[in-house]
Each structure stands twice: as structure tokens, then as C-alpha cells.
Coordinates of C-alpha atoms and ligand atoms in Angstrom, one line a residue:
X5 CA 133.9 -108.2 215.6
X6 CA 130.3 -107.0 215.7
X7 CA 128.2 -107.7 212.6
X8 CA 126.6 -104.6 211.1
X9 CA 124.2 -104.1 208.2
X10 CA 124.8 -100.8 206.3
X11 CA 121.6 -100.2 204.3
X12 CA 123.0 -97.5 201.9
X13 CA 126.2 -97.1 200.0
X14 CA 128.6 -94.7 201.9
X15 CA 131.5 -92.7 200.6
X16 CA 134.6 -95.0 200.0
X17 CA 136.7 -93.8 202.9
X18 CA 133.8 -94.4 205.3
X19 CA 133.2 -97.9 204.0
X20 CA 136.9 -98.6 204.6
X21 CA 136.6 -97.3 208.1
X22 CA 133.5 -99.5 208.6
X23 CA 135.3 -102.6 207.4
X24 CA 138.1 -102.0 209.8
X25 CA 135.7 -101.5 212.7
X26 CA 133.0 -104.2 212.1
X27 CA 132.2 -107.2 210.0
X28 CA 130.0 -105.0 207.7
X29 CA 127.5 -105.9 205.0
X30 CA 127.5 -103.2 202.4
X31 CA 125.1 -102.3 199.7
X32 CA 127.4 -102.0 196.7
X33 CA 124.6 -101.1 194.2
X34 CA 123.0 -98.7 196.6
X35 CA 119.7 -100.5 196.1
X36 CA 116.7 -99.0 198.0
X37 CA 115.9 -101.9 200.3
X38 CA 112.2 -102.6 201.2
X39 CA 111.3 -102.9 204.9
X40 CA 111.1 -106.7 204.6
X41 CA 114.5 -106.8 202.9
X42 CA 116.1 -104.8 205.8
X43 CA 114.6 -107.3 208.2
X44 CA 115.8 -110.3 206.2
X45 CA 119.3 -108.8 205.7
X46 CA 119.7 -108.0 209.4
X47 CA 119.6 -111.7 210.3
X48 CA 122.6 -112.5 212.4
X49 CA 123.6 -108.8 212.8
X50 CA 124.2 -106.8 216.0
X51 CA 123.2 -103.4 214.6
X52 CA 122.1 -101.5 211.5
X53 CA 123.4 -98.3 210.1
X54 CA 120.2 -96.8 208.7
X55 CA 119.6 -93.8 206.4
X56 CA 116.6 -91.5 206.2
X57 CA 115.3 -93.5 203.3
X58 CA 114.7 -96.5 205.6
X59 CA 111.3 -96.4 207.1
X60 CA 111.8 -98.1 210.4
X61 CA 108.2 -98.1 211.7
X62 CA 106.9 -100.1 214.6
X63 CA 106.0 -103.1 212.4
X64 CA 109.5 -103.3 210.9
X65 CA 111.3 -102.8 214.2
X66 CA 109.2 -105.6 215.8
X67 CA 110.2 -108.0 213.1
X68 CA 113.9 -107.3 213.5
X69 CA 116.0 -110.2 215.0
X70 CA 116.6 -109.9 218.8
X71 CA 120.3 -109.7 218.1
X72 CA 119.9 -106.1 216.8
X73 CA 120.8 -103.7 219.6
X74 CA 121.4 -100.4 217.8
X75 CA 120.0 -98.4 214.9
X76 CA 122.6 -95.8 214.0
X77 CA 120.9 -93.3 211.8
X78 CA 123.1 -91.6 209.2
X79 CA 121.3 -88.2 209.7
X80 CA 120.6 -85.7 212.4
X81 CA 116.8 -86.2 211.9
X82 CA 115.3 -89.5 213.0
X83 CA 111.7 -89.2 211.9
X84 CA 112.1 -92.3 209.9
X85 CA 112.5 -94.4 213.1
X86 CA 109.8 -95.2 215.6
X87 CA 111.7 -94.4 218.7
X88 CA 109.2 -95.8 221.2
X89 CA 109.0 -99.1 219.3
X90 CA 112.8 -99.3 219.3
X91 CA 112.9 -98.6 223.0
X92 CA 110.3 -101.2 223.8
X93 CA 112.4 -103.8 221.9
X94 CA 115.6 -102.7 223.8
X95 CA 117.1 -101.1 220.7
X96 CA 119.2 -97.9 221.1
X97 CA 118.8 -95.3 218.3
X98 CA 121.5 -92.7 217.6
X99 CA 121.9 -89.8 215.2
X100 CA 124.7 -87.6 213.8
X101 CA 124.3 -84.0 215.2
X102 CA 126.7 -81.1 215.0
X103 CA 128.7 -82.4 212.0
X104 CA 126.1 -81.2 209.5
X105 CA 125.2 -77.9 211.0
X106 CA 127.2 -75.7 208.6
X107 CA 126.4 -77.5 205.4
X108 CA 122.6 -77.5 206.2
X109 CA 122.7 -73.9 207.3
X110 CA 124.3 -73.1 203.9
X111 CA 121.4 -74.7 202.1
X112 CA 119.0 -72.8 204.5
X113 CA 120.5 -69.6 203.3
X114 CA 120.4 -70.7 199.7
X115 CA 116.7 -71.4 200.0
X116 CA 116.2 -67.9 201.4
X117 CA 118.2 -66.2 198.7
X118 CA 116.8 -68.4 195.9
X119 CA 113.2 -67.8 196.9
X120 CA 113.6 -64.1 197.6
X121 CA 115.6 -63.3 194.5
X122 CA 113.5 -65.4 192.1
X123 CA 116.3 -67.8 191.3
X124 CA 114.1 -70.4 189.7
X125 CA 112.7 -67.9 187.2
X126 CA 116.1 -66.4 186.7
X127 CA 117.6 -69.8 185.8
X128 CA 114.9 -70.5 183.3
X129 CA 115.2 -67.1 181.7
X130 CA 119.0 -67.3 181.5
X131 CA 118.6 -70.6 179.5
X132 CA 116.5 -68.8 176.9
X133 CA 118.9 -66.6 174.9
X134 CA 117.6 -63.1 174.4
X135 CA 115.9 -62.4 177.6
X136 CA 114.8 -58.8 177.8
X137 CA 116.5 -56.8 180.5
X138 CA 114.5 -53.9 181.9
X139 CA 114.6 -51.9 185.1
X140 CA 111.8 -54.0 186.6
X141 CA 112.9 -57.3 185.2
X142 CA 112.6 -60.2 187.7
X143 CA 112.6 -57.8 190.7
X144 CA 112.8 -59.8 193.9
X145 CA 112.8 -59.1 197.6
X146 CA 116.0 -57.7 199.2
X147 CA 117.1 -59.3 202.4
X148 CA 118.6 -56.2 204.0
X149 CA 116.3 -55.0 206.7
X150 CA 113.8 -57.9 206.2
X151 CA 112.7 -59.8 209.3
X152 CA 113.7 -63.5 209.4
X153 CA 111.6 -65.7 211.6
X154 CA 113.4 -68.9 212.6
X155 CA 111.2 -71.7 213.7
X156 CA 113.4 -73.9 215.8
X157 CA 116.6 -72.2 217.0
X158 CA 118.8 -75.3 217.5
X159 CA 122.3 -75.6 216.0
X160 CA 121.2 -75.1 212.4
X161 CA 118.8 -72.3 213.2
X162 CA 121.5 -70.5 215.1
X163 CA 123.9 -70.8 212.2
X164 CA 121.3 -69.5 209.7
X165 CA 120.6 -66.6 212.1
X166 CA 124.3 -65.7 212.2
X167 CA 124.7 -65.7 208.4
X168 CA 121.4 -63.9 207.9
X169 CA 122.4 -61.2 210.4
X170 CA 125.5 -60.6 208.4
X171 CA 123.2 -60.0 205.3
X172 CA 121.4 -57.3 207.3
X173 CA 118.3 -59.4 208.3
X174 CA 116.6 -58.8 211.6
X175 CA 116.3 -62.1 213.5
X176 CA 113.2 -63.4 215.4
X177 CA 112.7 -66.9 216.6
X178 CA 110.4 -69.4 218.3
X179 CA 111.6 -72.3 220.3
X180 CA 110.3 -74.4 223.2
X181 CA 112.5 -72.3 225.5
X182 CA 114.4 -69.0 225.3
X183 CA 118.1 -69.2 224.6
X184 CA 120.9 -67.7 226.6
X185 CA 121.9 -64.2 225.4
X186 CA 125.1 -65.6 224.1
X187 CA 123.3 -68.0 221.8
X188 CA 120.5 -65.5 220.9
X189 CA 123.0 -63.1 219.4
X190 CA 120.5 -60.2 219.6
X191 CA 117.6 -62.2 218.1
X192 CA 114.1 -61.6 219.5
X193 CA 112.3 -64.5 221.2
X194 CA 108.6 -65.3 220.7
X195 CA 107.1 -67.8 223.1
X196 CA 104.4 -68.8 220.6
X197 CA 104.1 -69.6 216.9
X198 CA 101.5 -66.9 216.1
X199 CA 103.8 -64.1 217.3
X200 CA 106.7 -65.4 215.4
X201 CA 104.8 -65.8 212.2
X202 CA 103.3 -62.4 212.4
X203 CA 106.7 -60.8 212.2
X204 CA 108.2 -63.2 209.6
X205 CA 108.8 -61.5 206.3
X206 CA 110.8 -64.6 205.6
X207 CA 110.3 -67.8 207.6
X208 CA 113.0 -70.4 207.9
X209 CA 111.8 -73.8 209.3
X210 CA 114.6 -75.5 211.2
X211 CA 112.8 -77.6 213.8
X212 CA 112.8 -81.4 213.9
X213 CA 109.6 -83.2 212.9
X214 CA 107.9 -84.5 216.0
X215 CA 104.3 -85.1 217.2
X216 CA 104.2 -81.4 218.2
X217 CA 105.5 -80.0 214.9
X218 CA 103.8 -82.1 212.3
X219 CA 101.7 -79.9 210.1
X220 CA 102.5 -76.9 212.3
X221 CA 102.5 -74.7 209.1
X222 CA 98.9 -75.2 208.0
X223 CA 95.9 -73.4 206.6
X224 CA 95.3 -71.6 209.9
X225 CA 98.8 -70.7 210.9
X226 CA 99.8 -69.5 207.4
X227 CA 97.3 -66.7 207.9
X228 CA 99.4 -65.2 210.7
X229 CA 102.2 -64.5 208.2
X230 CA 102.4 -61.0 206.7
X231 CA 101.0 -60.8 203.2
X232 CA 103.8 -61.6 200.7
X233 CA 105.9 -63.5 203.1
X234 CA 108.5 -66.0 202.0
X235 CA 108.5 -69.6 203.5
X236 CA 111.6 -71.8 203.5
X237 CA 112.1 -75.3 204.9
X238 CA 115.5 -76.9 205.5
X239 CA 114.2 -79.3 208.2
X240 CA 111.5 -81.8 207.3
X241 CA 108.5 -81.8 204.9
X242 CA 106.2 -83.2 207.6
X243 CA 106.1 -79.8 209.3
X244 CA 104.2 -78.3 206.4
X245 CA 100.7 -79.0 205.1
X246 CA 101.5 -78.8 201.4
X247 CA 98.0 -78.1 200.2
X248 CA 97.8 -75.1 202.5
X249 CA 101.1 -73.7 201.4
X250 CA 100.4 -74.2 197.7
X251 CA 97.1 -72.5 198.1
X252 CA 98.8 -69.6 199.8
X253 CA 101.2 -69.3 196.9
X254 CA 98.2 -69.3 194.5
X255 CA 96.5 -66.5 196.5
X256 CA 99.8 -64.6 196.7
X257 CA 99.5 -64.6 200.5
X258 CA 102.9 -66.2 200.2
X259 CA 105.3 -64.6 197.7
X260 CA 107.7 -67.5 197.2
X261 CA 108.9 -70.7 198.8
X262 CA 112.3 -72.2 199.1
X263 CA 112.2 -75.9 199.9
X264 CA 114.8 -78.7 200.4
X265 CA 112.5 -81.2 202.1
X266 CA 109.1 -82.6 201.4
X267 CA 106.4 -84.9 202.7
X268 CA 106.7 -88.3 201.0
X269 CA 110.1 -87.6 199.5
X270 CA 111.1 -88.0 196.7
X271 CA 107.5 -87.7 195.5
X272 CA 106.9 -84.1 196.3
X273 CA 103.4 -82.5 195.9
X274 CA 103.2 -81.7 192.1
X275 CA 101.5 -78.4 193.1
X276 CA 105.0 -77.0 193.8
X277 CA 106.3 -77.8 190.4
X278 CA 103.8 -75.6 188.7
X279 CA 104.9 -72.5 190.6
X280 CA 107.5 -70.2 189.1
X281 CA 108.1 -68.8 192.6
X282 CA 109.0 -72.2 194.1
X283 CA 112.7 -72.6 194.5
X284 CA 113.1 -76.3 195.1
X285 CA 116.0 -78.6 195.8
X286 CA 116.2 -82.4 196.3
X287 CA 117.1 -82.7 200.0
X288 CA 120.7 -81.4 199.7
X289 CA 121.1 -80.1 203.2
X290 CA 124.1 -82.1 204.2
X291 CA 125.4 -82.9 200.7
X292 CA 129.0 -81.9 200.8
X293 CA 131.9 -84.4 200.8
X294 CA 133.2 -83.1 204.1
X295 CA 129.9 -83.4 205.8
X296 CA 128.7 -86.7 204.4
X297 CA 132.1 -88.1 205.4
X298 CA 131.8 -86.7 208.9
X299 CA 128.2 -88.0 209.3
X300 CA 129.0 -91.6 208.2
X301 CA 132.1 -91.7 210.4
X302 CA 130.1 -90.5 213.3
X303 CA 127.4 -93.1 212.6
X304 CA 130.1 -95.7 212.6
X305 CA 131.7 -94.3 215.8
X306 CA 128.2 -94.3 217.5
X307 CA 127.9 -98.0 217.0
X308 CA 131.5 -98.6 218.1
X309 CA 131.0 -96.5 221.3
X310 CA 127.8 -98.3 222.1
X311 CA 129.3 -101.8 221.9
X312 CA 132.5 -100.8 223.7
X313 CA 130.8 -98.9 226.6
X314 CA 127.2 -99.8 226.6
X315 CA 126.3 -96.1 226.1
X316 CA 126.4 -93.5 223.3
X317 CA 126.4 -89.8 223.7
X318 CA 124.2 -89.4 220.5
X319 CA 121.5 -91.7 221.8
X320 CA 118.1 -90.2 221.0
X321 CA 115.6 -92.7 222.6
Ligands
GLV3 C1 119.2 -84.7 206.9 O1 118.1 -84.3 206.5 C2 119.5 -85.1 208.2 O2 118.5 -85.3 209.0 O3 120.6 -85.4 208.5

């Protein structure tokens, strides 16, 4: 049986599956391992089931024992792993696509609704008994007829588009390439970011973090948005320059933000906390029982497939 280190506690049924499939080392107390602890604990192992909280940078990867052949990331994103360093060391990296599309798109829609309809302020007011209703009390932005700009029209972006369309939103998107008509579902393609942002009453960031997308939403690009736009991010915090977005909120260039992901999670920029118009969640995209189970099972299957066949369909490097 292959020996696998599982860096974070998984749901019970998934740990049971892992113990049937491998000789697995679990993290019963769900301790957040340091990079050196991961290196130390992986001694004698054939693979590691990592999570997005494990920073597998080049230095850490280079220190891993030569017996490690696979890093199976328990996430669709893999910005926490240096893919090139892994490749150089002959380590395969895999992710868990598809299974979290619906759950993440649900949070993407929640961010849009929460930001547009002033949910943060509403929750605070509801807690104070005796709020004063009036015809103009906590008036927000209606989604019907608003233009939704989707940055990154992959699986999650397409699902958000589908739900948003049913809410009456008009869908625009920017992607590296134009989708087929079947996948586009009537959405308008923009081949550059500037054009997309200039028609985005609401922006939904759905693209992966990569060298090309880091800080893509910055001081300069925010200016392309219409005044009073709403910015939401269900993908990765690295895509947004926080200071620029917070400044845009201060200047009311941006009306509200809906965020589930941040740079330096869980230490988000405190500037967001001061804003009544920031609807913020603690990285809940895939947080449903069904989805977390499917993700962990897929991360386990990825390792199993790799050791059985020498290949894995979810290899990303
Ligand atoms: C969650 O953020 C994931 O990448 O799976």
C-alpha cells in the first residue's frame, strides 16, 4: 500500500476511504502544519494530499524527500503550489475540478446579491431592535437588467452566468478565448479586460490566479468600471490589488464589494472591515457537505489513479 500524508483533517467518510486506499497519516487535531513540518512528516511517504492552506513553494518542494511523487491538492485552485518546482523534481500535481462548480457558483451569486442588496448593513440593522423602516431605507441595486461582467468564463463562471441570467441580468465575459455558442448561452464576449470592465455594472471574478491574472484588478483597471459598479470575487484574492479596491470604495467609484477570497488569507486587509458596503465571507466557496466530500474523494482517487496507471486526468503540471 502506498504511504500518503494528509495534511488537513477531512470529513469522516473521506478519511475512511483514504484508510482503505492507502497507508495514510491523518491530522486528527487539524493542526496547521508549517512548511518544515510538512517536509518532516512526509518522510517515507509516496505522496501528499495537500490543502490550499499548505504553501508548497519552491523551497519547500525542493526539501521534500525523493519518494514523494504526487501532490494531490484538495481544491480546484493550485496557486499554493509552485508547479514548475514540482515538475522539475518529477512531482505530479493534481486538483479537484468539476465537483465544486455548483457550490462555488452558489457563493458567487450570494456575493452578488449580498453586495448589491446591502446585506451586511441589513444584518447589522436587523440585530438592533427598532430599526426605522422608510421608503428609502437601505435601498440597494436591483439585479434585473443589470450587466454582469464575468472575468474568467470557466465552469464556475458559466454556472454563475446561468443563474444570473435567470435573475434577469445581462451577461458579458472576458476569457482567453471565445466560447462556443452552446457554452456562451447568449453572453457577449470581450477579447480584452478594458472592454469587459467598461460594461460591468457588477463584476464577478472567476478566473484562476496565475502570473497573467495577479493584480489584474488594480488602480488603473478599476477606472474602466462604470461609476458605482459592484465588484465580487469568488476566485482568488491575488487577482485584486486590495488598496486600489478599498480606495475605490472610499471614493464611491465602487458602490459595494462581495468577497469570499483574499490576499494573505485569513488575514484580510483591514480596510475592508471598515466598510459597511463590503459583504465579506471567509472562503466558503466549496463549503457544503456534498462538495467537500466529493473533493476529498476525488483528491484520493487522483492519487490512486496516478499510482495505478502512472497518469492522472486531473494533472495540472
Ligand atoms: C477553493 O478555493 C478551491 O480552489 O477549491
